[in-house]
CSV table of N, CA and C and ligand atoms in Angstrom, one decimal:
chain,number,residue,atom,x,y,z
Z,839,UNK,N,42.2,77.8,69.7
Z,839,UNK,CA,43.1,77.6,68.6
Z,839,UNK,C,43.4,76.0,68.2
Z,840,UNK,N,43.1,75.6,67.0
Z,840,UNK,CA,43.4,74.3,66.7
Z,840,UNK,C,44.7,74.2,66.2
Z,841,UNK,N,45.4,75.1,65.6
Z,841,UNK,CA,46.5,75.0,65.1
Z,841,UNK,C,46.6,74.4,63.5
Z,842,UNK,N,45.4,73.8,63.3
Z,842,UNK,CA,45.4,73.2,62.0
Z,842,UNK,C,45.1,74.4,60.9
Z,843,UNK,N,45.8,74.1,59.9
Z,843,UNK,CA,45.5,74.9,58.7
Z,843,UNK,C,44.9,74.4,57.6
Z,844,UNK,N,44.0,75.0,56.8
Z,844,UNK,CA,43.1,74.4,56.1
Z,844,UNK,C,44.1,73.7,54.7
Z,845,UNK,N,45.0,74.5,54.4
Z,845,UNK,CA,45.9,73.9,53.4
Z,845,UNK,C,46.6,72.8,53.7
Z,846,UNK,N,46.9,72.4,55.0
Z,846,UNK,CA,47.5,71.2,55.3
Z,846,UNK,C,46.4,70.1,55.4
Z,847,UNK,N,45.4,70.5,55.9
Z,847,UNK,CA,44.1,69.4,55.9
Z,847,UNK,C,43.8,69.0,54.6
Z,848,UNK,N,43.9,69.9,53.4
Z,848,UNK,CA,43.5,69.5,52.1
Z,848,UNK,C,44.6,68.8,51.6
Z,849,UNK,N,46.0,69.2,51.9
Z,849,UNK,CA,47.1,68.5,51.3
Z,849,UNK,C,47.0,67.0,51.9
Z,850,UNK,N,46.6,66.6,53.1
Z,850,UNK,CA,46.6,65.4,53.4
Z,850,UNK,C,45.4,64.5,52.7
Z,851,UNK,N,44.2,65.3,52.3
Z,851,UNK,CA,43.2,64.5,51.7
Z,851,UNK,C,42.7,65.3,50.5
Z,852,UNK,N,43.6,65.3,49.2
Z,852,UNK,CA,43.1,66.4,48.2
Z,852,UNK,C,41.8,66.1,47.6
Z,853,UNK,N,41.2,64.8,47.9
Z,853,UNK,CA,40.0,64.6,47.2
Z,853,UNK,C,39.0,65.4,47.9
Z,854,UNK,N,39.3,65.9,49.2
Z,854,UNK,CA,38.3,66.6,50.0
Z,854,UNK,C,38.3,68.0,49.8
Z,855,UNK,N,39.1,68.4,48.7
Z,855,UNK,CA,39.2,70.0,48.6
Z,855,UNK,C,38.1,70.6,48.3
Z,856,UNK,N,37.1,70.1,47.5
Z,856,UNK,CA,35.9,70.6,46.9
Z,856,UNK,C,34.9,70.8,48.2
Z,857,UNK,N,34.9,69.7,49.1
Z,857,UNK,CA,34.0,69.7,50.2
Z,857,UNK,C,34.5,70.9,51.1
Z,858,UNK,N,35.6,71.3,51.3
Z,858,UNK,CA,36.1,72.4,52.1
Z,858,UNK,C,35.7,73.6,51.5
Z,859,UNK,N,35.9,73.7,50.2
Z,859,UNK,CA,35.4,74.9,49.4
Z,859,UNK,C,34.1,75.3,49.7
Z,860,UNK,N,33.1,74.1,49.4
Z,860,UNK,CA,31.7,74.4,49.7
Z,860,UNK,C,31.4,74.7,51.3
Z,861,UNK,N,32.1,74.0,52.0
Z,861,UNK,CA,31.7,74.4,53.4
Z,861,UNK,C,32.2,76.0,53.6
Z,862,UNK,N,33.3,76.3,53.3
Z,862,UNK,CA,33.6,77.6,53.3
Z,862,UNK,C,32.6,78.5,52.9
Z,863,UNK,N,31.8,78.3,51.7
Z,863,UNK,CA,30.7,79.0,51.3
Z,863,UNK,C,29.3,78.7,51.8
Z,864,UNK,N,29.4,77.9,52.9
Z,864,UNK,CA,28.2,77.4,53.8
Z,864,UNK,C,27.3,76.7,53.0
Z,865,UNK,N,27.8,75.8,52.3
Z,865,UNK,CA,27.1,74.8,51.5
Z,865,UNK,C,27.7,73.2,51.9
Z,866,UNK,N,26.9,72.5,51.5
Z,866,UNK,CA,27.5,70.9,51.7
Z,866,UNK,C,27.3,70.3,50.4
Z,867,UNK,N,28.6,69.9,49.9
Z,867,UNK,CA,28.4,69.2,48.5
Z,867,UNK,C,29.2,67.9,48.7
Z,868,UNK,N,28.8,66.8,47.9
Z,868,UNK,CA,29.5,65.6,48.0
Z,868,UNK,C,29.5,64.9,46.7
Z,869,UNK,N,30.5,64.2,46.4
Z,869,UNK,CA,30.5,63.5,45.1
Z,869,UNK,C,29.6,62.3,44.9
Z,870,UNK,N,28.9,62.4,43.7
Z,870,UNK,CA,27.9,61.2,43.5
Z,870,UNK,C,28.8,60.3,42.5
Z,871,UNK,N,28.8,59.0,42.5
Z,871,UNK,CA,29.3,58.2,41.7
Z,871,UNK,C,28.7,58.1,40.5
Z,872,UNK,N,29.5,58.2,39.3
Z,872,UNK,CA,28.9,58.2,37.8
Z,872,UNK,C,28.3,56.8,37.4
Z,873,UNK,N,29.0,55.7,38.3
Z,873,UNK,CA,28.7,54.4,37.9
Z,873,UNK,C,27.2,53.9,38.8
Z,874,UNK,N,27.5,53.8,39.9
Z,874,UNK,CA,26.4,53.2,40.8
Z,874,UNK,C,25.5,54.1,41.4
Z,875,UNK,N,25.8,55.5,41.2
Z,875,UNK,CA,24.8,56.7,41.4
Z,875,UNK,C,24.9,57.0,43.0
Z,876,UNK,N,25.6,56.5,43.7
Z,876,UNK,CA,25.6,56.5,45.3
Z,876,UNK,C,26.6,57.7,45.6
Z,877,UNK,N,26.0,58.5,46.7
Z,877,UNK,CA,27.0,59.7,47.2
Z,877,UNK,C,28.1,59.1,48.0
Z,878,UNK,N,29.2,59.7,47.9
Z,878,UNK,CA,30.4,59.2,48.9
Z,878,UNK,C,30.6,60.1,49.8
Z,879,UNK,N,30.7,59.6,51.1
Z,879,UNK,CA,31.2,60.3,52.3
Z,879,UNK,C,32.2,59.4,53.1
Z,880,UNK,N,33.3,59.7,53.3
Z,880,UNK,CA,34.0,60.9,53.0
Z,880,UNK,C,34.3,60.9,51.4
Z,881,UNK,N,34.6,62.0,50.9
Z,881,UNK,CA,34.8,62.0,49.3
Z,881,UNK,C,36.1,61.5,48.8
Z,882,UNK,N,35.9,60.1,48.9
Z,882,UNK,CA,37.1,59.4,48.3
Z,882,UNK,C,37.3,59.5,46.8
Z,883,UNK,N,38.5,59.2,46.3
Z,883,UNK,CA,38.7,59.4,44.7
Z,883,UNK,C,38.0,58.2,44.0
Z,884,UNK,N,37.9,57.1,44.7
Z,884,UNK,CA,37.1,56.2,44.0
Z,884,UNK,C,36.0,55.7,44.9
Z,885,UNK,N,35.0,55.1,44.4
Z,885,UNK,CA,33.7,54.6,45.1
Z,885,UNK,C,34.0,53.5,45.9
Z,886,UNK,N,33.7,53.5,47.1
Z,886,UNK,CA,33.8,52.5,48.0
Z,886,UNK,C,32.8,51.4,47.8
Z,887,UNK,N,31.9,51.5,46.9
Z,887,UNK,CA,30.7,50.6,46.7
Z,887,UNK,C,31.0,49.8,45.5
Z,888,UNK,N,31.5,50.4,44.4
Z,888,UNK,CA,31.5,49.9,43.0
Z,888,UNK,C,33.0,50.0,42.5
Z,889,UNK,N,33.9,51.0,43.0
Z,889,UNK,CA,35.3,51.1,42.7
Z,889,UNK,C,35.4,52.0,41.5
Z,890,UNK,N,34.3,52.5,41.1
Z,890,UNK,CA,34.5,53.6,39.9
Z,890,UNK,C,35.3,54.8,40.3
Z,891,UNK,N,36.0,55.4,39.5
Z,891,UNK,CA,36.6,56.6,39.9
Z,891,UNK,C,35.6,58.0,39.1
Z,892,UNK,N,34.6,57.4,38.5
Z,892,UNK,CA,33.8,58.6,37.9
Z,892,UNK,C,33.0,59.0,38.7
Z,893,UNK,N,32.9,60.5,38.9
Z,893,UNK,CA,32.0,61.2,39.9
Z,893,UNK,C,31.7,62.5,39.4
Z,894,UNK,N,30.7,63.2,40.1
Z,894,UNK,CA,30.3,64.7,39.8
Z,894,UNK,C,29.8,65.1,41.2
Z,895,UNK,N,30.3,66.3,41.6
Z,895,UNK,CA,30.0,66.9,42.8
Z,895,UNK,C,28.6,67.5,42.7
Z,896,UNK,N,27.7,67.4,43.6
Z,896,UNK,CA,26.4,68.0,43.9
Z,896,UNK,C,26.1,68.6,45.1
Z,897,UNK,N,25.2,69.5,45.2
Z,897,UNK,CA,24.6,69.9,46.5
Z,897,UNK,C,23.9,68.7,47.4
Z,898,UNK,N,24.2,68.8,48.6
Z,898,UNK,CA,23.4,67.9,49.3
Z,898,UNK,C,22.8,68.8,50.5
Z,899,UNK,N,21.5,68.4,51.0
Z,899,UNK,CA,20.8,68.9,52.1
Z,899,UNK,C,21.7,68.7,53.4
Z,900,UNK,N,22.0,69.8,54.0
Z,900,UNK,CA,22.5,69.9,55.4
Z,900,UNK,C,21.6,69.6,56.5
Z,901,UNK,N,20.8,68.4,56.4
Z,901,UNK,CA,20.0,68.0,57.6
Z,901,UNK,C,19.9,66.6,57.6
Z,902,UNK,N,19.4,66.0,58.6
Z,902,UNK,CA,19.2,64.4,58.7
Z,902,UNK,C,18.6,64.2,60.0
Z,903,UNK,N,18.8,62.9,60.4
Z,903,UNK,CA,18.4,62.4,61.6
Z,903,UNK,C,19.6,61.7,62.3
Z,904,UNK,N,19.5,61.8,63.7
Z,904,UNK,CA,20.7,61.3,64.5
Z,904,UNK,C,20.9,59.6,64.3
Z,905,UNK,N,21.7,59.3,63.8
Z,905,UNK,CA,22.0,57.6,63.9
Z,905,UNK,C,22.6,57.2,65.0
Z,906,UNK,N,23.8,57.8,65.4
Z,906,UNK,CA,24.5,57.4,66.6
Z,906,UNK,C,25.3,58.5,67.1
Z,907,UNK,N,26.0,58.4,68.4
Z,907,UNK,CA,26.8,59.4,68.9
Z,907,UNK,C,27.7,58.9,69.7
Z,908,UNK,N,28.8,59.8,70.2
Z,908,UNK,CA,29.6,59.5,71.2
Z,908,UNK,C,29.7,60.9,72.0
Z,909,UNK,N,30.0,60.7,73.2
Z,909,UNK,CA,30.1,62.0,74.1
Z,909,UNK,C,31.6,61.8,74.5
Z,910,UNK,N,32.3,62.9,74.3
Z,910,UNK,CA,33.7,63.0,74.5
Z,910,UNK,C,34.0,63.9,75.8
Z,911,UNK,N,34.6,63.1,76.7
Z,911,UNK,CA,34.8,63.8,78.0
Z,911,UNK,C,36.2,64.1,78.3
Z,912,UNK,N,37.1,63.5,77.5
Z,912,UNK,CA,38.8,63.6,77.6
Z,912,UNK,C,39.0,64.2,76.3
Z,913,UNK,N,39.6,65.5,76.3
Z,913,UNK,CA,40.1,66.1,75.0
Z,913,UNK,C,41.4,65.5,74.5
Z,914,UNK,N,41.2,64.9,73.3
Z,914,UNK,CA,42.3,64.4,72.7
Z,914,UNK,C,43.4,65.3,72.2
Z,915,UNK,N,43.0,66.6,72.3
Z,915,UNK,CA,44.0,67.5,71.7
Z,915,UNK,C,43.8,68.9,72.7
Z,916,UNK,N,44.7,69.4,73.2
Z,916,UNK,CA,44.7,70.7,74.2
Z,916,UNK,C,43.6,71.7,73.7
Z,917,UNK,N,43.7,71.9,72.4
Z,917,UNK,CA,42.8,72.9,71.7
Z,917,UNK,C,41.3,72.5,71.9
Z,918,UNK,N,41.0,71.4,72.5
Z,918,UNK,CA,39.6,71.1,72.6
Z,918,UNK,C,39.3,71.1,74.1
Z,919,UNK,N,40.1,71.3,75.0
Z,919,UNK,CA,40.1,71.4,76.5
Z,919,UNK,C,38.9,71.9,76.9
Z,920,UNK,N,38.6,73.0,76.5
Z,920,UNK,CA,37.5,74.1,77.1
Z,920,UNK,C,36.2,73.5,76.4
Z,921,UNK,N,36.2,72.6,75.4
Z,921,UNK,CA,34.9,72.2,74.8
Z,921,UNK,C,34.4,70.9,75.4
Z,922,UNK,N,35.1,69.9,76.2
Z,922,UNK,CA,34.4,68.9,76.7
Z,922,UNK,C,33.5,69.4,77.9
Z,923,UNK,N,32.6,68.4,78.0
Z,923,UNK,CA,32.1,67.2,77.0
Z,923,UNK,C,31.6,67.8,75.7
Z,924,UNK,N,31.8,67.2,74.6
Z,924,UNK,CA,31.2,67.7,73.4
Z,924,UNK,C,30.7,66.2,72.7
Z,925,UNK,N,29.9,66.4,71.8
Z,925,UNK,CA,29.1,65.3,71.0
Z,925,UNK,C,29.6,65.3,69.6
Z,926,UNK,N,30.0,64.1,69.3
Z,926,UNK,CA,30.1,63.7,67.8
Z,926,UNK,C,29.0,62.8,67.4
Z,927,UNK,N,28.4,63.2,66.4
Z,927,UNK,CA,27.4,62.4,66.0
Z,927,UNK,C,27.4,61.8,64.6
Z,928,UNK,N,26.9,60.7,64.3
Z,928,UNK,CA,26.6,60.2,63.2
Z,928,UNK,C,25.4,60.5,62.5
Z,929,UNK,N,25.4,61.4,61.5
Z,929,UNK,CA,24.1,61.9,61.0
Z,929,UNK,C,23.7,61.1,59.7
Z,930,UNK,N,22.4,60.7,59.7
Z,930,UNK,CA,22.0,60.1,58.3
Z,930,UNK,C,21.4,61.1,57.5
Z,931,UNK,N,22.0,61.4,56.5
Z,931,UNK,CA,21.4,62.4,55.5
Z,931,UNK,C,20.2,61.9,54.5
Z,932,UNK,N,19.2,62.6,54.3
Z,932,UNK,CA,18.1,62.2,53.6
Z,932,UNK,C,18.7,61.7,52.2
Z,933,UNK,N,19.7,62.3,51.6
Z,933,UNK,CA,20.2,61.9,50.3
Z,933,UNK,C,21.2,60.7,50.2
Z,934,UNK,N,21.3,59.8,51.6
Z,934,UNK,CA,21.8,58.6,51.5
Z,934,UNK,C,22.9,58.3,52.5
Z,935,UNK,N,24.2,59.3,52.4
Z,935,UNK,CA,25.2,58.9,53.2
Z,935,UNK,C,24.9,59.3,54.7
Z,936,UNK,N,25.8,58.7,55.5
Z,936,UNK,CA,25.9,59.2,56.9
Z,936,UNK,C,27.3,59.8,57.0
Z,937,UNK,N,27.2,61.0,57.7
Z,937,UNK,CA,28.4,61.8,58.1
Z,937,UNK,C,28.6,62.0,59.4
Z,938,UNK,N,29.7,62.4,59.6
Z,938,UNK,CA,30.3,62.6,61.1
Z,938,UNK,C,30.2,64.2,61.4
Z,939,UNK,N,29.8,64.5,62.6
Z,939,UNK,CA,29.8,66.0,62.8
Z,939,UNK,C,29.7,66.2,64.3
Z,940,UNK,N,30.2,67.2,64.7
Z,940,UNK,CA,30.0,67.7,66.0
Z,940,UNK,C,28.3,68.2,66.2
Z,941,UNK,N,27.8,67.8,67.3
Z,941,UNK,CA,26.7,68.4,67.6
Z,941,UNK,C,26.4,69.5,68.5
Z,942,UNK,N,25.6,70.3,68.4
Z,942,UNK,CA,25.6,71.6,69.4
Z,942,UNK,C,24.2,71.9,69.8
Z,943,UNK,N,23.9,72.6,70.7
Z,943,UNK,CA,22.8,73.1,71.2
Z,943,UNK,C,21.7,71.9,71.8
Z,944,UNK,N,22.4,70.8,72.3
Z,944,UNK,CA,21.7,69.8,73.0
Z,944,UNK,C,22.4,69.1,73.9
Z,945,UNK,N,21.9,68.9,75.1
Z,945,UNK,CA,22.7,68.3,76.2
Z,945,UNK,C,22.6,66.6,75.8
Z,946,UNK,N,23.9,66.0,76.2
Z,946,UNK,CA,24.0,64.8,75.7
Z,946,UNK,C,22.9,63.9,76.3
Z,947,UNK,N,22.4,64.1,77.5
Z,947,UNK,CA,21.3,63.3,78.1
Z,947,UNK,C,19.9,63.5,77.3
Z,948,UNK,N,19.9,64.6,76.4
Z,948,UNK,CA,18.7,64.8,75.5
Z,948,UNK,C,18.7,64.2,74.3
Z,949,UNK,N,19.8,63.6,73.9
Z,949,UNK,CA,20.0,63.1,72.5
Z,949,UNK,C,19.1,61.7,72.4
Z,950,UNK,N,18.6,61.5,71.3
Z,950,UNK,CA,17.8,60.4,71.2
Z,950,UNK,C,17.8,60.0,69.6
Z,951,UNK,N,18.0,58.4,69.3
Z,951,UNK,CA,18.0,58.0,68.0
Z,951,UNK,C,16.9,58.6,67.3
Z,952,UNK,N,17.4,59.0,65.9
Z,952,UNK,CA,16.3,59.5,65.0
Z,952,UNK,C,16.0,60.8,65.1
Z,953,UNK,N,16.7,61.6,66.2
Z,953,UNK,CA,16.3,63.0,66.4
Z,953,UNK,C,16.5,63.9,65.0
Z,954,UNK,N,15.6,64.7,64.8
Z,954,UNK,CA,15.6,65.4,63.6
Z,954,UNK,C,16.9,66.5,63.8
Z,955,UNK,N,17.8,66.8,62.8
Z,955,UNK,CA,18.9,67.7,62.9
Z,955,UNK,C,19.0,68.6,61.7
Z,956,UNK,N,19.3,69.9,62.0
Z,956,UNK,CA,19.7,70.5,60.9
Z,956,UNK,C,21.2,71.1,60.9
Z,957,UNK,N,21.7,71.6,59.7
Z,957,UNK,CA,23.3,71.9,59.7
Z,957,UNK,C,23.4,73.2,60.1
Z,958,UNK,N,24.6,73.5,60.8
Z,958,UNK,CA,24.9,74.8,61.2
Z,958,UNK,C,26.4,75.0,60.8
Z,959,UNK,N,26.4,76.1,59.8
Z,959,UNK,CA,27.7,76.2,59.1
Z,959,UNK,C,28.6,77.3,59.8
Z,960,UNK,N,29.7,77.3,59.7
Z,960,UNK,CA,30.5,78.3,60.7
Z,960,UNK,C,32.1,78.2,60.2
Z,961,UNK,N,32.9,78.9,60.8
Z,961,UNK,CA,34.2,78.5,60.8
Z,961,UNK,C,34.9,78.9,62.1
Z,962,UNK,N,36.1,78.4,62.3
Z,962,UNK,CA,36.8,78.5,63.6
Z,962,UNK,C,38.1,78.4,63.3
Z,963,UNK,N,38.9,79.5,63.8
Z,963,UNK,CA,40.5,79.6,63.4
Z,963,UNK,C,40.8,79.3,61.9
Z,964,UNK,N,39.9,79.8,60.9
Z,964,UNK,CA,40.3,79.6,59.6
Z,964,UNK,C,39.7,78.2,59.0
Z,965,UNK,N,39.1,77.3,59.7
Z,965,UNK,CA,38.6,76.2,59.2
Z,965,UNK,C,37.2,76.2,59.2
Z,966,UNK,N,36.5,75.9,58.0
Z,966,UNK,CA,35.0,75.9,57.9
Z,966,UNK,C,34.6,74.5,58.7
Z,967,UNK,N,33.4,74.8,59.0
Z,967,UNK,CA,33.0,73.4,59.8
Z,967,UNK,C,31.3,73.4,59.5
Z,968,UNK,N,30.9,72.3,59.5
Z,968,UNK,CA,29.4,71.8,59.4
Z,968,UNK,C,29.1,71.3,60.6
Z,969,UNK,N,28.2,71.7,61.6
Z,969,UNK,CA,27.9,70.9,62.8
Z,969,UNK,C,26.4,70.8,62.8
Z,970,UNK,N,25.8,70.0,63.6
Z,970,UNK,CA,24.3,69.9,63.7
Z,970,UNK,C,23.7,70.2,64.9
Z,971,UNK,N,22.6,70.6,65.0
Z,971,UNK,CA,21.8,70.8,66.1
Z,971,UNK,C,20.2,70.5,66.0
Z,972,UNK,N,19.7,70.3,67.0
Z,972,UNK,CA,18.0,69.8,66.8
Z,972,UNK,C,17.4,70.7,66.0
Z,973,UNK,N,16.7,70.1,65.1
Z,973,UNK,CA,15.8,70.9,64.0
Z,973,UNK,C,14.9,71.8,64.7
Z,974,UNK,N,15.1,73.1,64.2
Z,974,UNK,CA,13.9,74.1,64.8
Z,974,UNK,C,14.2,74.7,66.0
Z,975,UNK,N,15.7,74.6,66.5
Z,975,UNK,CA,16.1,75.0,67.8
Z,975,UNK,C,16.5,76.3,67.7
Z,976,UNK,N,16.5,77.1,66.6
Z,976,UNK,CA,16.8,78.5,66.4
Z,976,UNK,C,16.3,79.4,67.5
Q,2267,LIG,ZN1,30.0,53.5,42.8
């Protein structure tokens, strides 16, 4: 149990509401800047590249390659105590942005830069998630 409630998470970052809605429907969507056309992650209300607030949400492929990662050995929250060690990766999406996500289905020692990854949608304690695993590992 994380103790986190989706409505509290969205209240802290209202500009992420649509991302959470999409994840709950097992899709990835991100806002694309109407001025410079770059995708934004995290979904901020203004573009970190050009400052424009103009944007439109669009579907994004939930796959990519491993850019970097950290292996967490000490749980920062008691709810994660049973999960350590776990891996949080930076995933380079083919559509441009890099996003952060838990990795699963791979031992930390087997991780390698540029490893092909595919998204795994799910939910835990009412919070939808997108994690990644090695592509074709089904
Ligand atoms: Zn922009």
